[in-house]
Amino acid sequence: MNTVLQASGVTMRFGGLTAVRGVDLNVDQGEIVGLIGPNGAGKTTFFNCLTGLYTPTEGNVSYQGNVLPPQPHRVTQAGVARTFQNIRLFANMTVLENVLVGRHTRTKEGLWSALLRGPGFKKAERGSEERAMELLEFIGLTHKRDHLARNLSYGEQRKLEIARAMASEPGLLLLDEPTAGMNPQETRATEELVVAIRDQGVAVLVIEHDMRFIFNLCDRVAVLVQGEKLVEGTSEVVQGDERVIAAYLGTPFEGAPEDTAIEEVQAAEHQATAEGDSK
């Protein structure tokens, strides 16, 4: 099996707080892998380390055997795309324009070509629009291509964010809580969409709090608690692990985090994210 993603010993500290500690995780081609854990477990921080938003304090992340630099645009160019826990669409751009933004990393035309609008630029522009329309058809939003993103329903915005990520032609797609706030019908449609993406040859790593969604969908599931990987295995293995049950029910077990530690890690994560967004 071809390993697409390999995270080795990934650790992320914010000052004296450790949000992620020595996490190893592989994702193979054709796999859907789930990442779960209680609030404050470090799941989104780990995603941010994988995609270059954070530079890991220790460890490294490789994609198809090559170590990824801690630069988001270069991670995307390498073939890794993601969505965010909080939707980050361009609200005042159309549905089609949002998907075209995702094509930026796959176009080779430079500034002068765009300004002169020569034959090469026009050809690339047509190709990008054709691919964007294919993706809108894939997610079922071709009829809303000219609608502003802010006018879509919540579920449609979630799908559009996935289409924009797919526009960069990734080999690995990272989904951060793709069904958050969805009703059961929208959740089921998202599950089918993720399977269809996998069937196109794209490996998927997904964070989600909806356990039914995760256990129905994923080939393997990894559990983070207090920034450490507690267990990894099939849905059956994870569901039957007493430590996982204890972590979700709040029952103390050896190595369980204190509530104050969770709150401090969450505060540090939020501050770091806010600082990153302001740059």
Short mmCIF file of C-alpha atoms in Angstrom, two decimals:
data_model
loop_
_atom_site.label_atom_id
_atom_site.label_comp_id
_atom_site.label_asym_id
_atom_site.label_seq_id
_atom_site.Cartn_x
_atom_site.Cartn_y
_atom_site.Cartn_z
CA MET A 1 0.00 0.00 0.00
CA ASN A 2 1.36 3.42 -1.00
CA THR A 3 1.70 5.74 2.01
CA VAL A 4 0.47 9.23 1.08
CA LEU A 5 0.93 10.99 4.44
CA GLN A 6 3.41 10.17 7.17
CA ALA A 7 3.46 12.22 10.37
CA SER A 8 6.37 11.25 12.62
CA GLY A 9 6.67 12.39 16.23
CA VAL A 10 4.71 15.59 15.63
CA THR A 11 4.79 17.81 18.72
CA MET A 12 3.39 21.34 19.01
CA ARG A 13 4.04 23.54 22.02
CA PHE A 14 2.64 26.98 22.77
CA GLY A 15 5.06 28.36 25.33
CA GLY A 16 4.89 25.95 28.25
CA LEU A 17 1.77 24.20 26.97
CA THR A 18 1.95 21.10 24.80
CA ALA A 19 -1.09 20.80 22.53
CA VAL A 20 0.21 17.84 20.48
CA ARG A 21 2.79 15.39 21.78
CA GLY A 22 4.76 12.90 19.66
CA VAL A 23 1.93 11.90 17.31
CA ASP A 24 2.64 9.33 14.58
CA LEU A 25 0.02 8.81 11.88
CA ASN A 26 0.04 7.39 8.36
CA VAL A 27 -2.61 7.67 5.66
CA ASP A 28 -2.41 5.31 2.71
CA GLN A 29 -3.68 5.82 -0.81
CA GLY A 30 -7.36 4.93 -1.11
CA GLU A 31 -7.97 5.22 2.64
CA ILE A 32 -10.36 7.28 4.71
CA VAL A 33 -8.89 7.80 8.17
CA GLY A 34 -10.76 9.41 11.05
CA LEU A 35 -9.27 11.53 13.82
CA ILE A 36 -11.41 11.87 16.94
CA GLY A 37 -11.04 12.97 20.54
CA PRO A 38 -12.66 15.12 23.23
CA ASN A 39 -12.60 18.92 23.04
CA GLY A 40 -9.08 20.25 23.57
CA ALA A 41 -7.47 17.02 22.44
CA GLY A 42 -5.34 18.83 19.83
CA LYS A 43 -7.03 17.58 16.66
CA THR A 44 -7.18 20.89 14.79
CA THR A 45 -3.70 21.83 16.03
CA PHE A 46 -2.44 18.57 14.52
CA PHE A 47 -4.18 19.44 11.23
CA ASN A 48 -2.51 22.85 11.30
CA CYS A 49 0.86 21.15 11.70
CA LEU A 50 0.14 18.89 8.73
CA THR A 51 -0.83 21.79 6.47
CA GLY A 52 1.91 24.27 7.33
CA LEU A 53 -0.14 26.73 9.36
CA TYR A 54 1.98 25.75 12.37
CA THR A 55 5.62 24.73 12.37
CA PRO A 56 5.86 21.63 14.60
CA THR A 57 8.12 22.07 17.60
CA GLU A 58 9.37 18.54 16.97
CA GLY A 59 8.83 15.86 14.35
CA ASN A 60 8.10 16.14 10.64
CA VAL A 61 5.37 15.59 8.08
CA SER A 62 5.96 13.86 4.74
CA TYR A 63 3.73 13.64 1.68
CA GLN A 64 4.53 10.84 -0.75
CA GLY A 65 7.96 10.48 0.84
CA ASN A 66 8.91 14.17 0.72
CA VAL A 67 9.10 16.27 3.89
CA LEU A 68 6.58 19.13 3.69
CA PRO A 69 7.83 22.65 4.41
CA PRO A 70 5.87 24.64 7.02
CA GLN A 71 4.37 26.91 4.37
CA PRO A 72 0.66 26.46 3.51
CA HIS A 73 0.96 27.42 -0.16
CA ARG A 74 3.79 24.94 -0.72
CA VAL A 75 1.87 22.21 1.10
CA THR A 76 -1.07 22.85 -1.24
CA GLN A 77 1.21 22.82 -4.28
CA ALA A 78 2.62 19.47 -3.12
CA GLY A 79 -0.87 17.93 -3.20
CA VAL A 80 -2.46 18.40 0.24
CA ALA A 81 -5.72 20.35 0.56
CA ARG A 82 -7.98 21.05 3.53
CA THR A 83 -11.20 22.54 4.76
CA PHE A 84 -11.64 24.40 8.03
CA GLN A 85 -13.72 23.91 11.14
CA ASN A 86 -15.13 27.41 10.63
CA ILE A 87 -16.18 27.95 7.02
CA ARG A 88 -13.73 30.23 5.17
CA LEU A 89 -15.39 30.98 1.86
CA PHE A 90 -15.19 34.30 0.03
CA ALA A 91 -18.70 35.36 0.98
CA ASN A 92 -19.09 38.10 -1.63
CA MET A 93 -17.75 36.05 -4.51
CA THR A 94 -19.89 33.68 -6.57
CA VAL A 95 -19.94 29.93 -6.15
CA LEU A 96 -17.95 29.50 -9.37
CA GLU A 97 -15.41 32.15 -8.39
CA ASN A 98 -14.79 30.41 -5.06
CA VAL A 99 -13.93 27.17 -6.84
CA LEU A 100 -11.72 29.03 -9.32
CA VAL A 101 -9.69 30.37 -6.38
CA GLY A 102 -8.78 26.78 -5.62
CA ARG A 103 -7.41 26.35 -9.15
CA HIS A 104 -4.78 29.03 -8.54
CA THR A 105 -2.07 26.58 -7.47
CA ARG A 106 -2.51 24.55 -10.67
CA THR A 107 -2.28 27.41 -13.20
CA LYS A 108 1.11 28.26 -14.66
CA GLU A 109 0.31 31.66 -16.12
CA GLY A 110 2.09 34.55 -14.42
CA LEU A 111 1.23 38.19 -13.76
CA TRP A 112 2.22 39.49 -17.19
CA SER A 113 0.23 36.79 -18.92
CA ALA A 114 -2.83 37.75 -16.88
CA LEU A 115 -2.37 41.46 -17.61
CA LEU A 116 -1.87 40.92 -21.35
CA ARG A 117 -4.59 38.26 -21.51
CA GLY A 118 -2.82 36.45 -24.31
CA PRO A 119 -3.80 33.10 -25.88
CA GLY A 120 -2.03 31.07 -23.19
CA PHE A 121 -3.86 32.86 -20.40
CA LYS A 122 -7.24 32.51 -22.11
CA LYS A 123 -6.68 28.80 -22.68
CA ALA A 124 -5.72 28.28 -19.03
CA GLU A 125 -8.75 30.32 -17.94
CA ARG A 126 -11.10 28.15 -20.03
CA GLY A 127 -9.53 25.00 -18.64
CA SER A 128 -9.92 26.23 -15.07
CA GLU A 129 -13.57 27.11 -15.59
CA GLU A 130 -14.30 23.73 -17.18
CA ARG A 131 -12.71 21.94 -14.21
CA ALA A 132 -14.56 24.18 -11.76
CA MET A 133 -17.87 23.35 -13.43
CA GLU A 134 -17.04 19.64 -13.24
CA LEU A 135 -16.53 20.01 -9.50
CA LEU A 136 -19.77 21.96 -9.08
CA GLU A 137 -21.57 19.17 -10.89
CA PHE A 138 -19.81 16.67 -8.62
CA ILE A 139 -21.20 18.38 -5.49
CA GLY A 140 -24.56 19.25 -7.06
CA LEU A 141 -24.26 23.03 -7.21
CA THR A 142 -24.05 23.79 -10.95
CA HIS A 143 -27.43 25.51 -10.77
CA LYS A 144 -26.02 27.99 -8.26
CA ARG A 145 -22.77 28.83 -10.04
CA ASP A 146 -23.60 32.55 -10.15
CA HIS A 147 -25.01 32.82 -6.62
CA LEU A 148 -22.98 34.61 -3.97
CA ALA A 149 -21.45 32.15 -1.50
CA ARG A 150 -23.05 33.96 1.45
CA ASN A 151 -26.51 33.20 0.05
CA LEU A 152 -26.02 29.43 0.11
CA SER A 153 -27.45 27.27 2.86
CA TYR A 154 -25.05 26.07 5.54
CA GLY A 155 -24.83 22.59 4.06
CA GLU A 156 -24.19 24.00 0.58
CA GLN A 157 -21.41 26.21 1.92
CA ARG A 158 -19.76 23.15 3.45
CA LYS A 159 -19.92 21.35 0.09
CA LEU A 160 -18.57 24.39 -1.72
CA GLU A 161 -15.58 24.51 0.60
CA ILE A 162 -14.86 20.87 -0.25
CA ALA A 163 -15.13 21.65 -3.97
CA ARG A 164 -12.71 24.56 -3.61
CA ALA A 165 -10.22 22.26 -1.85
CA MET A 166 -10.64 19.65 -4.57
CA ALA A 167 -9.94 22.29 -7.23
CA SER A 168 -6.27 22.19 -6.27
CA GLU A 169 -6.20 18.54 -7.43
CA PRO A 170 -4.97 17.07 -4.14
CA GLY A 171 -3.82 13.54 -3.49
CA LEU A 172 -4.78 14.00 0.16
CA LEU A 173 -7.81 15.90 1.48
CA LEU A 174 -8.07 16.94 5.13
CA LEU A 175 -11.60 17.65 6.38
CA ASP A 176 -12.06 19.47 9.69
CA GLU A 177 -15.55 18.70 11.06
CA PRO A 178 -17.30 18.64 7.65
CA THR A 179 -20.72 17.76 9.13
CA ALA A 180 -20.74 20.26 12.02
CA GLY A 181 -24.19 21.85 12.24
CA MET A 182 -25.72 19.59 9.59
CA ASN A 183 -29.02 17.75 9.79
CA PRO A 184 -29.09 13.94 9.29
CA GLN A 185 -29.90 14.21 5.57
CA GLU A 186 -27.00 16.61 4.95
CA THR A 187 -24.68 14.40 6.99
CA ARG A 188 -25.62 11.36 4.91
CA ALA A 189 -25.02 13.34 1.69
CA THR A 190 -21.60 14.41 2.99
CA GLU A 191 -20.72 10.81 3.79
CA GLU A 192 -21.57 9.82 0.22
CA LEU A 193 -19.53 12.75 -1.10
CA VAL A 194 -16.43 11.73 0.89
CA VAL A 195 -16.72 8.15 -0.39
CA ALA A 196 -17.00 9.48 -3.96
CA ILE A 197 -13.85 11.57 -3.40
CA ARG A 198 -12.02 8.50 -2.12
CA ASP A 199 -13.21 6.57 -5.16
CA GLN A 200 -11.51 9.18 -7.36
CA GLY A 201 -8.18 8.19 -5.82
CA VAL A 202 -7.91 10.90 -3.16
CA ALA A 203 -6.94 9.81 0.36
CA VAL A 204 -8.96 11.48 3.13
CA LEU A 205 -8.17 12.37 6.74
CA VAL A 206 -11.21 13.66 8.63
CA ILE A 207 -11.85 15.19 12.06
CA GLU A 208 -15.42 14.77 13.26
CA HIS A 209 -17.44 14.67 16.47
CA ASP A 210 -20.29 12.69 14.91
CA MET A 211 -19.26 9.18 15.88
CA ARG A 212 -21.81 7.46 13.66
CA PHE A 213 -20.43 9.36 10.67
CA ILE A 214 -16.84 8.43 11.56
CA PHE A 215 -17.44 4.76 12.31
CA ASN A 216 -19.59 4.24 9.21
CA LEU A 217 -17.10 5.97 6.93
CA CYS A 218 -13.53 5.31 8.01
CA ASP A 219 -11.17 2.44 7.32
CA ARG A 220 -9.16 3.35 10.42
CA VAL A 221 -9.70 5.71 13.34
CA ALA A 222 -7.11 7.38 15.57
CA VAL A 223 -8.02 8.86 18.94
CA LEU A 224 -6.24 11.87 20.44
CA VAL A 225 -6.48 12.64 24.16
CA GLN A 226 -4.47 15.45 25.74
CA GLY A 227 -2.53 15.81 22.51
CA GLU A 228 -1.35 12.18 22.47
CA LYS A 229 -2.54 9.32 20.29
CA LEU A 230 -4.39 7.03 22.66
CA VAL A 231 -5.35 4.25 20.25
CA GLU A 232 -5.60 3.58 16.53
CA GLY A 233 -7.42 0.83 14.66
CA THR A 234 -10.62 -0.20 12.95
CA SER A 235 -13.95 1.22 14.08
CA GLU A 236 -14.63 -1.99 16.02
CA VAL A 237 -11.31 -1.83 17.85
CA VAL A 238 -11.71 1.83 18.79
CA GLN A 239 -15.34 1.50 19.90
CA GLY A 240 -14.42 -1.40 22.19
CA ASP A 241 -11.42 0.28 23.82
CA GLU A 242 -12.16 1.08 27.46
CA ARG A 243 -9.79 4.06 27.44
CA VAL A 244 -11.73 5.66 24.59
CA ILE A 245 -15.02 5.10 26.40
CA ALA A 246 -13.55 6.64 29.55
CA ALA A 247 -12.22 9.67 27.66
CA TYR A 248 -15.63 10.45 26.17
CA LEU A 249 -17.62 9.74 29.33
CA GLY A 250 -15.28 11.80 31.48
CA THR A 251 -14.21 8.83 33.62
CA PRO A 252 -10.66 9.32 34.93
CA PHE A 253 -7.99 6.98 33.64
CA GLU A 254 -4.21 6.96 33.80
CA GLY A 255 -2.86 9.90 31.81
CA ALA A 256 -6.20 11.69 31.55
CA PRO A 257 -5.94 15.50 31.29
CA GLU A 258 -7.11 17.89 33.97
CA ASP A 259 -9.95 20.23 32.93
CA THR A 260 -7.72 23.26 33.52
CA ALA A 261 -5.06 21.82 31.19
CA ILE A 262 -7.66 21.38 28.44
CA GLU A 263 -8.84 24.98 28.84
CA GLU A 264 -5.26 26.30 28.73
CA VAL A 265 -4.45 24.35 25.56
CA GLN A 266 -7.66 25.55 23.87
CA ALA A 267 -6.84 29.16 24.77
CA ALA A 268 -3.32 28.82 23.36
CA GLU A 269 -4.66 27.24 20.14
CA HIS A 270 -7.19 30.04 19.66
CA GLN A 271 -4.56 32.72 20.24
CA ALA A 272 -2.14 31.13 17.77
CA THR A 273 -4.90 30.79 15.15
CA ALA A 274 -5.91 34.43 15.61
CA GLU A 275 -2.29 35.54 15.22
CA GLY A 276 -1.96 33.44 12.05
CA ASP A 277 -5.14 34.93 10.55
CA SER A 278 -3.92 38.47 11.22
CA LYS A 279 -0.69 37.99 9.25
#
